[in-house]
Tab-separated table of C-alpha atoms in Angstrom:
chain	number	residue	atom	x	y	z
A	1	MET	CA	-2.711	11.560	19.245
A	2	LYS	CA	-6.004	9.865	18.518
A	3	THR	CA	-6.052	7.023	16.020
A	4	ALA	CA	-8.524	8.959	13.856
A	5	GLU	CA	-5.980	11.755	13.427
A	6	LYS	CA	-3.346	9.535	11.831
A	7	LEU	CA	-2.882	10.071	8.111
A	8	LEU	CA	-3.225	6.416	7.149
A	9	VAL	CA	-6.529	6.007	8.963
A	10	ARG	CA	-7.860	9.282	7.569
A	11	ALA	CA	-7.079	8.152	4.017
A	12	LEU	CA	-8.717	4.768	4.598
A	13	LYS	CA	-11.851	6.453	5.884
A	14	GLY	CA	-12.176	8.240	2.550
A	15	GLU	CA	-10.473	11.568	3.215
A	16	THR	CA	-8.462	13.258	0.469
A	17	LEU	CA	-5.356	14.683	2.120
A	18	ASP	CA	-2.949	17.438	1.134
A	19	ARG	CA	-0.364	14.702	0.652
A	20	PRO	CA	-0.942	10.949	0.928
A	21	PRO	CA	0.523	8.817	3.701
A	22	ILE	CA	3.387	6.523	2.726
A	23	TRP	CA	4.503	3.123	3.924
A	24	LEU	CA	6.090	0.333	1.881
A	25	MET	CA	5.526	-3.394	1.842
A	26	ARG	CA	8.598	-5.158	3.276
A	27	GLN	CA	9.848	-1.809	4.569
A	28	ALA	CA	11.606	-3.821	7.296
A	29	GLY	CA	13.940	-6.280	5.615
A	30	ARG	CA	17.210	-7.354	4.093
A	31	TYR	CA	17.932	-4.110	2.259
A	32	LEU	CA	18.667	-2.479	5.647
A	33	PRO	CA	22.069	-3.198	7.246
A	34	GLU	CA	20.575	-2.918	10.730
A	35	TYR	CA	18.086	-5.645	9.830
A	36	ARG	CA	20.815	-7.950	8.542
A	37	ALA	CA	22.762	-7.499	11.769
A	38	LEU	CA	19.761	-8.411	13.919
A	39	ARG	CA	18.828	-11.312	11.631
A	40	THR	CA	22.305	-12.788	12.199
A	41	LYS	CA	21.939	-12.341	15.942
A	42	ALA	CA	18.518	-14.018	15.987
A	43	GLY	CA	19.749	-17.229	14.371
A	44	SER	CA	16.778	-18.262	12.247
A	45	PHE	CA	14.053	-16.303	10.527
A	46	LEU	CA	11.376	-17.887	12.708
A	47	ASP	CA	13.369	-16.987	15.822
A	48	LEU	CA	13.344	-13.409	14.572
A	49	CYS	CA	9.561	-13.514	14.108
A	50	TYR	CA	8.838	-15.203	17.438
A	51	ASN	CA	11.146	-13.120	19.629
A	52	PRO	CA	8.993	-10.109	20.616
A	53	ASP	CA	11.979	-7.861	21.373
A	54	PHE	CA	13.558	-8.618	18.003
A	55	ALA	CA	10.247	-8.234	16.138
A	56	VAL	CA	9.644	-4.849	17.782
A	57	GLU	CA	13.138	-3.669	16.878
A	58	VAL	CA	12.896	-4.808	13.255
A	59	THR	CA	9.481	-3.152	12.870
A	60	LEU	CA	10.817	0.148	14.208
A	61	GLN	CA	14.049	0.236	12.175
A	62	PRO	CA	12.502	1.749	9.007
A	63	ILE	CA	10.374	4.130	11.092
A	64	ARG	CA	13.461	5.587	12.734
A	65	ARG	CA	15.380	5.764	9.479
A	66	PHE	CA	12.717	7.069	7.090
A	67	GLY	CA	9.753	8.386	9.092
A	68	PHE	CA	7.071	6.334	7.357
A	69	ASP	CA	3.479	7.176	8.250
A	70	ALA	CA	2.803	3.578	9.287
A	71	ALA	CA	4.663	0.678	10.837
A	72	ILE	CA	3.686	-2.846	9.843
A	73	LEU	CA	4.184	-5.731	12.230
A	74	PHE	CA	7.267	-7.781	11.387
A	75	SER	CA	6.169	-11.380	11.032
A	76	ASP	CA	5.303	-13.836	8.253
A	77	ILE	CA	2.039	-15.009	6.723
A	78	LEU	CA	2.976	-18.646	7.405
A	79	VAL	CA	2.819	-18.356	11.180
A	80	VAL	CA	-0.892	-19.198	10.781
A	81	PRO	CA	-0.398	-22.715	9.328
A	82	HIS	CA	2.480	-23.152	11.780
A	83	ALA	CA	0.098	-22.366	14.650
A	84	LEU	CA	-2.418	-24.828	13.188
A	85	GLY	CA	0.139	-27.616	13.598
A	86	MET	CA	2.188	-27.669	10.364
A	87	ASP	CA	5.964	-27.924	10.448
A	88	LEU	CA	7.583	-24.779	9.046
A	89	ARG	CA	11.191	-23.918	8.352
A	90	PHE	CA	13.046	-21.356	6.256
A	91	GLU	CA	16.129	-22.344	4.262
A	92	GLU	CA	18.537	-19.860	2.702
A	93	GLY	CA	17.985	-19.710	-1.043
A	94	ARG	CA	14.807	-21.810	-0.878
A	95	GLY	CA	12.488	-19.729	1.278
A	96	PRO	CA	9.709	-21.261	3.376
A	97	LEU	CA	9.304	-25.031	3.450
A	98	LEU	CA	6.338	-26.941	4.902
A	99	ASP	CA	5.436	-30.629	4.959
A	100	ALA	CA	2.852	-30.382	2.214
A	101	LEU	CA	-0.761	-31.354	2.792
A	102	GLN	CA	-1.589	-34.427	0.714
A	103	GLY	CA	-5.310	-34.781	1.332
A	104	ASP	CA	-8.180	-34.829	3.775
A	105	ALA	CA	-6.323	-36.909	6.360
A	106	ASP	CA	-3.637	-34.238	6.651
A	107	LEU	CA	-6.287	-31.529	6.716
A	108	ALA	CA	-8.037	-33.273	9.612
A	109	ARG	CA	-4.873	-33.024	11.723
A	110	LEU	CA	-4.874	-29.215	11.611
A	111	ALA	CA	-6.354	-27.743	14.778
A	112	MET	CA	-6.939	-24.484	16.641
A	113	ASP	CA	-6.324	-25.875	20.144
A	114	GLN	CA	-2.784	-24.432	20.504
A	115	PHE	CA	-3.305	-21.533	18.112
A	116	HIS	CA	-3.099	-18.585	20.521
A	117	ASN	CA	-0.356	-20.162	22.620
A	118	LYS	CA	1.894	-20.487	19.575
A	119	LEU	CA	1.135	-16.948	18.413
A	120	ARG	CA	1.428	-15.248	21.798
A	121	PRO	CA	4.926	-13.886	20.948
A	122	VAL	CA	3.417	-12.149	17.910
A	123	TYR	CA	0.743	-10.512	20.040
A	124	SER	CA	3.435	-9.413	22.501
A	125	ALA	CA	5.338	-7.837	19.610
A	126	VAL	CA	2.245	-5.906	18.520
A	127	SER	CA	1.814	-4.539	22.050
A	128	GLY	CA	5.483	-3.609	22.215
A	129	ILE	CA	5.391	-1.805	18.883
A	130	ARG	CA	2.249	0.115	19.803
A	131	ALA	CA	3.862	1.251	23.048
A	132	THR	CA	6.974	2.621	21.324
A	133	ILE	CA	6.076	3.957	17.864
A	134	PRO	CA	5.735	7.723	17.383
A	135	ALA	CA	2.303	9.100	18.212
A	136	GLU	CA	1.604	10.069	14.593
A	137	THR	CA	2.537	6.624	13.193
A	138	ALA	CA	-0.209	4.061	12.572
A	139	LEU	CA	0.374	0.379	13.364
A	140	ILE	CA	-0.674	-2.147	10.720
A	141	GLY	CA	-1.366	-5.756	11.609
A	142	PHE	CA	-1.564	-8.295	8.806
A	143	ALA	CA	-2.177	-11.832	7.658
A	144	GLY	CA	-2.068	-13.815	4.452
A	145	ALA	CA	-5.319	-14.450	2.609
A	146	PRO	CA	-6.590	-18.056	2.502
A	147	TRP	CA	-5.768	-18.727	-1.166
A	148	THR	CA	-2.128	-17.673	-0.819
A	149	VAL	CA	-1.620	-19.421	2.530
A	150	ALA	CA	-3.313	-22.586	1.229
A	151	SER	CA	-0.995	-22.623	-1.767
A	152	TYR	CA	2.053	-22.789	0.500
A	153	MET	CA	0.401	-25.491	2.618
A	154	ILE	CA	-0.362	-27.678	-0.412
A	155	GLU	CA	2.723	-26.991	-2.534
A	156	GLY	CA	5.051	-27.265	0.479
A	157	GLY	CA	6.632	-23.916	-0.347
A	158	SER	CA	6.806	-21.458	-3.212
A	159	SER	CA	5.467	-22.457	-6.621
A	160	ARG	CA	5.549	-21.217	-10.191
A	161	ASP	CA	2.387	-22.861	-11.464
A	162	PHE	CA	0.409	-23.778	-8.297
A	163	ALA	CA	-0.470	-27.049	-10.010
A	164	LYS	CA	-1.120	-29.040	-6.822
A	165	THR	CA	-3.227	-26.297	-5.278
A	166	LYS	CA	-5.297	-25.788	-8.404
A	167	ALA	CA	-5.778	-29.538	-8.824
A	168	TRP	CA	-7.127	-29.756	-5.273
A	169	ALA	CA	-9.410	-26.731	-5.730
A	170	TYR	CA	-10.716	-27.790	-9.148
A	171	GLN	CA	-11.029	-31.547	-8.557
A	172	ARG	CA	-12.072	-31.542	-4.884
A	173	PRO	CA	-13.726	-28.165	-4.328
A	174	ASP	CA	-15.643	-29.306	-1.233
A	175	SER	CA	-12.413	-30.407	0.415
A	176	PHE	CA	-10.645	-27.212	-0.615
A	177	GLN	CA	-13.569	-25.247	0.808
A	178	ARG	CA	-13.030	-26.984	4.167
A	179	LEU	CA	-9.394	-25.868	4.146
A	180	THR	CA	-10.476	-22.370	3.160
A	181	ASN	CA	-13.071	-22.250	5.934
A	182	LEU	CA	-10.449	-23.277	8.493
A	183	LEU	CA	-8.132	-20.544	7.254
A	184	VAL	CA	-10.955	-17.990	7.389
A	185	GLU	CA	-11.606	-18.900	11.022
A	186	ALA	CA	-7.920	-18.944	11.970
A	187	THR	CA	-7.079	-15.731	10.130
A	188	ALA	CA	-10.001	-13.777	11.560
A	189	THR	CA	-9.104	-15.015	15.048
A	190	TYR	CA	-5.477	-14.003	14.497
A	191	LEU	CA	-6.354	-10.519	13.231
A	192	ILE	CA	-8.788	-9.867	16.070
A	193	ALA	CA	-6.034	-10.769	18.531
A	194	GLN	CA	-3.695	-8.330	16.775
A	195	ILE	CA	-6.281	-5.561	17.134
A	196	GLU	CA	-6.698	-6.342	20.815
A	197	ALA	CA	-2.903	-6.160	21.187
A	198	GLY	CA	-2.777	-2.718	19.557
A	199	ALA	CA	-3.048	-2.904	15.751
A	200	GLU	CA	-4.965	0.071	14.316
A	201	VAL	CA	-5.210	-0.993	10.652
A	202	LEU	CA	-5.155	-4.446	9.036
A	203	GLN	CA	-3.906	-5.677	5.679
A	204	LEU	CA	-4.715	-8.998	4.016
A	205	PHE	CA	-2.111	-10.140	1.490
A	206	ASP	CA	-3.304	-12.362	-1.356
A	207	SER	CA	0.054	-12.359	-3.089
A	208	TRP	CA	-0.815	-15.171	-5.518
A	209	ALA	CA	-4.341	-14.101	-6.483
A	210	GLY	CA	-3.019	-13.536	-10.006
A	211	ALA	CA	-2.570	-17.289	-10.441
A	212	LEU	CA	-6.354	-17.715	-10.552
A	213	ASP	CA	-8.802	-17.262	-13.419
A	214	HIS	CA	-11.472	-14.626	-12.881
A	215	ALA	CA	-14.200	-16.936	-11.600
A	216	SER	CA	-11.750	-18.518	-9.179
A	217	VAL	CA	-10.607	-15.090	-7.969
A	218	LEU	CA	-14.187	-14.428	-6.903
A	219	ARG	CA	-14.581	-17.797	-5.177
A	220	TRP	CA	-11.146	-18.410	-3.636
A	221	SER	CA	-9.789	-14.885	-3.137
A	222	LEU	CA	-12.581	-12.324	-2.782
A	223	ALA	CA	-15.156	-14.450	-0.929
A	224	PRO	CA	-12.783	-15.747	1.791
A	225	MET	CA	-11.331	-12.297	2.398
A	226	LYS	CA	-14.813	-10.854	2.712
A	227	ALA	CA	-15.680	-13.587	5.218
A	228	ILE	CA	-12.605	-12.695	7.283
A	229	VAL	CA	-13.363	-8.974	7.248
A	230	ASP	CA	-17.013	-9.606	8.154
A	231	ARG	CA	-15.885	-11.586	11.205
A	232	VAL	CA	-13.408	-8.928	12.261
A	233	ARG	CA	-16.025	-6.205	11.897
A	234	MET	CA	-18.435	-8.027	14.211
A	235	SER	CA	-16.132	-7.227	17.141
A	236	HIS	CA	-14.070	-4.298	15.814
A	237	PRO	CA	-16.096	-2.348	13.242
A	238	GLU	CA	-13.903	0.744	13.643
A	239	VAL	CA	-10.650	-0.836	12.385
A	240	PRO	CA	-9.940	-0.183	8.672
A	241	VAL	CA	-8.868	-3.081	6.458
A	242	ILE	CA	-6.747	-3.029	3.293
A	243	VAL	CA	-6.823	-5.997	0.918
A	244	PHE	CA	-4.138	-6.713	-1.666
A	245	PRO	CA	-5.243	-9.257	-4.305
A	246	ARG	CA	-2.011	-8.933	-6.268
A	247	ALA	CA	-2.176	-9.218	-10.064
A	248	CYS	CA	-5.890	-10.051	-10.170
A	249	GLY	CA	-6.393	-7.844	-13.250
A	250	ALA	CA	-9.988	-6.843	-13.908
A	251	GLY	CA	-10.850	-8.590	-10.651
A	252	TYR	CA	-9.815	-5.365	-8.919
A	253	LEU	CA	-13.118	-3.903	-10.089
A	254	ASP	CA	-15.014	-6.719	-8.371
A	255	PHE	CA	-13.145	-5.997	-5.149
A	256	ALA	CA	-13.852	-2.270	-5.391
A	257	ARG	CA	-17.540	-2.892	-6.069
A	258	SER	CA	-17.844	-5.318	-3.163
A	259	SER	CA	-16.817	-2.500	-0.781
A	260	PHE	CA	-16.207	-4.762	2.233
A	261	MET	CA	-12.736	-3.255	2.713
A	262	HIS	CA	-11.582	0.322	3.285
A	263	GLY	CA	-8.489	0.218	1.071
A	264	LEU	CA	-7.502	-1.688	-2.060
A	265	GLY	CA	-3.825	-2.357	-2.751
A	266	LEU	CA	-2.789	-2.231	-6.412
A	267	ASP	CA	0.092	-4.065	-8.055
A	268	SER	CA	2.432	-2.284	-10.459
A	269	GLY	CA	0.619	-3.582	-13.537
A	270	VAL	CA	-2.584	-1.651	-12.841
A	271	PRO	CA	-2.884	1.355	-15.210
A	272	LEU	CA	-3.155	4.590	-13.251
A	273	ASP	CA	-5.837	6.180	-15.404
A	274	TRP	CA	-7.997	3.053	-15.167
A	275	ALA	CA	-7.524	2.949	-11.396
A	276	PHE	CA	-8.532	6.601	-11.181
A	277	THR	CA	-11.660	6.311	-13.338
A	278	GLN	CA	-12.869	2.832	-12.331
A	279	LEU	CA	-11.723	2.300	-8.751
A	280	GLN	CA	-10.886	5.420	-6.777
A	281	GLY	CA	-14.389	6.804	-6.672
A	282	ARG	CA	-15.448	3.651	-4.840
A	283	ILE	CA	-12.611	3.107	-2.354
A	284	ALA	CA	-9.253	4.352	-1.069
A	285	LEU	CA	-6.408	3.034	-3.210
A	286	GLN	CA	-2.897	1.990	-2.228
A	287	GLY	CA	0.104	1.510	-4.493
A	288	ASN	CA	1.698	1.020	-6.874
A	289	LEU	CA	5.315	1.938	-7.738
A	290	ASP	CA	7.305	-0.889	-9.324
A	291	PRO	CA	9.823	-2.098	-6.699
A	292	GLN	CA	12.489	-2.225	-9.407
A	293	LEU	CA	12.094	1.522	-9.931
A	294	LEU	CA	13.028	1.893	-6.279
A	295	VAL	CA	16.163	-0.119	-7.016
A	296	ALA	CA	16.972	2.026	-10.059
A	297	GLY	CA	16.361	5.354	-8.339
A	298	GLY	CA	17.204	8.596	-10.125
A	299	GLY	CA	14.968	10.275	-12.642
A	300	ALA	CA	13.062	7.111	-13.520
A	301	MET	CA	11.948	6.661	-9.927
A	302	ARG	CA	11.180	10.340	-9.409
A	303	ASP	CA	9.119	10.591	-12.598
A	304	ALA	CA	7.126	7.432	-11.875
A	305	ALA	CA	6.436	8.404	-8.274
A	306	THR	CA	5.328	11.881	-9.288
A	307	LYS	CA	3.032	10.453	-11.971
A	308	ILE	CA	1.352	8.193	-9.392
A	309	LEU	CA	0.897	11.127	-7.039
A	310	ASP	CA	-0.455	13.395	-9.764
A	311	VAL	CA	-3.032	10.834	-10.924
A	312	LEU	CA	-4.141	9.240	-7.646
A	313	GLY	CA	-3.188	11.859	-5.076
A	314	HIS	CA	-6.360	13.882	-5.664
A	315	GLY	CA	-8.540	11.222	-4.020
A	316	PRO	CA	-8.259	8.914	-1.019
A	317	PHE	CA	-4.817	7.377	-1.530
A	318	ILE	CA	-1.865	5.729	0.227
A	319	PHE	CA	1.509	5.672	-1.487
A	320	ASN	CA	3.130	2.244	-1.576
A	321	LEU	CA	4.810	-0.171	-3.936
A	322	GLY	CA	3.134	-2.685	-6.233
A	323	HIS	CA	4.832	-5.439	-4.219
A	324	GLY	CA	7.478	-5.616	-1.495
A	325	ILE	CA	10.888	-3.933	-1.358
A	326	VAL	CA	13.547	-6.257	-2.817
A	327	PRO	CA	16.811	-6.929	-0.936
A	328	GLU	CA	19.073	-5.122	-3.409
A	329	THR	CA	17.264	-1.787	-2.918
A	330	PRO	CA	19.638	1.038	-1.876
A	331	PRO	CA	18.320	2.549	1.385
A	332	GLU	CA	19.077	6.054	0.121
A	333	HIS	CA	16.546	5.535	-2.691
A	334	VAL	CA	13.893	4.738	-0.096
A	335	GLY	CA	14.757	7.913	1.774
A	336	GLU	CA	14.448	9.966	-1.401
A	337	LEU	CA	11.072	8.415	-2.220
A	338	VAL	CA	9.730	9.302	1.230
A	339	GLU	CA	10.920	12.884	0.728
A	340	ILE	CA	9.188	13.076	-2.681
A	341	VAL	CA	5.871	11.910	-1.262
A	342	LYS	CA	6.041	14.096	1.827
A	343	ALA	CA	6.900	17.185	-0.251
A	344	TRP	CA	4.097	16.664	-2.815
A	345	ARG	CA	0.925	18.695	-2.459
A	346	ARG	CA	-2.312	18.329	-4.352
């Protein structure tokens, strides 16, 4: 089956379909017992990401179980700073931990010289997934956007207020721009390699865009993502790109107007009617069921999913969540959601 015939790609190229394609962020993860079993076998989370056989298997688990219209590479956004030379580890209950960048001297030690060698297992996983997924299933490659990745690099892990990152960006904008430029180069290089390994669609995750004020969203979220997409398009203009500037509020309109991407991912806080009237006429939309409704299931989930379909399903649209699946999600609720979307007709 040709790439252009796959539902996800058709939606991203502006086609309104009889029913939208569905995939879910973090569709491979801890809510699945088969994932937990393989995670235990792998040893560490990074070993799971960097073992191509394991990464292929984890990526395919939700495809076999639920029949999603797209598979997304199993990896992590922080493999990019890891490949640039930062130490990275994952601790249970604490998440990712890095030796935080303190200033320009630390920034100067980051380098691209071993970048592809370190990420070769990821590229092998992409090739393995592409060779084994069903013919009708699209393969999504991904990366973190520079603002979100930089926040982990500067904070040393997760953060509630992003105080160190904001202080660097606000007080030393030229220095922060150098870090951003490096991440633009590295991320574009990484995504191009994923395409060459077999990825058919790309998604950029700016999970912490909502931490920025509006002017900073334009400078540190939108502009770097546009620079990445422009670089990717120079060599692979045919590959659609989705961007997800989570919780950026009215900034979504700036993204839609900029039109450098094919799809715009919406978080759960975006009003459906506003998305329909202000955004969908400009670009394909993706979203935006609250992940906690997927945990709750039942009538609340069914009603919310149907409302999303009824409002946004009459234009170019991809059904997804407003953020990733959480670990406590019952798998049977995911199966029911897929059935709802696949049974809906406009």
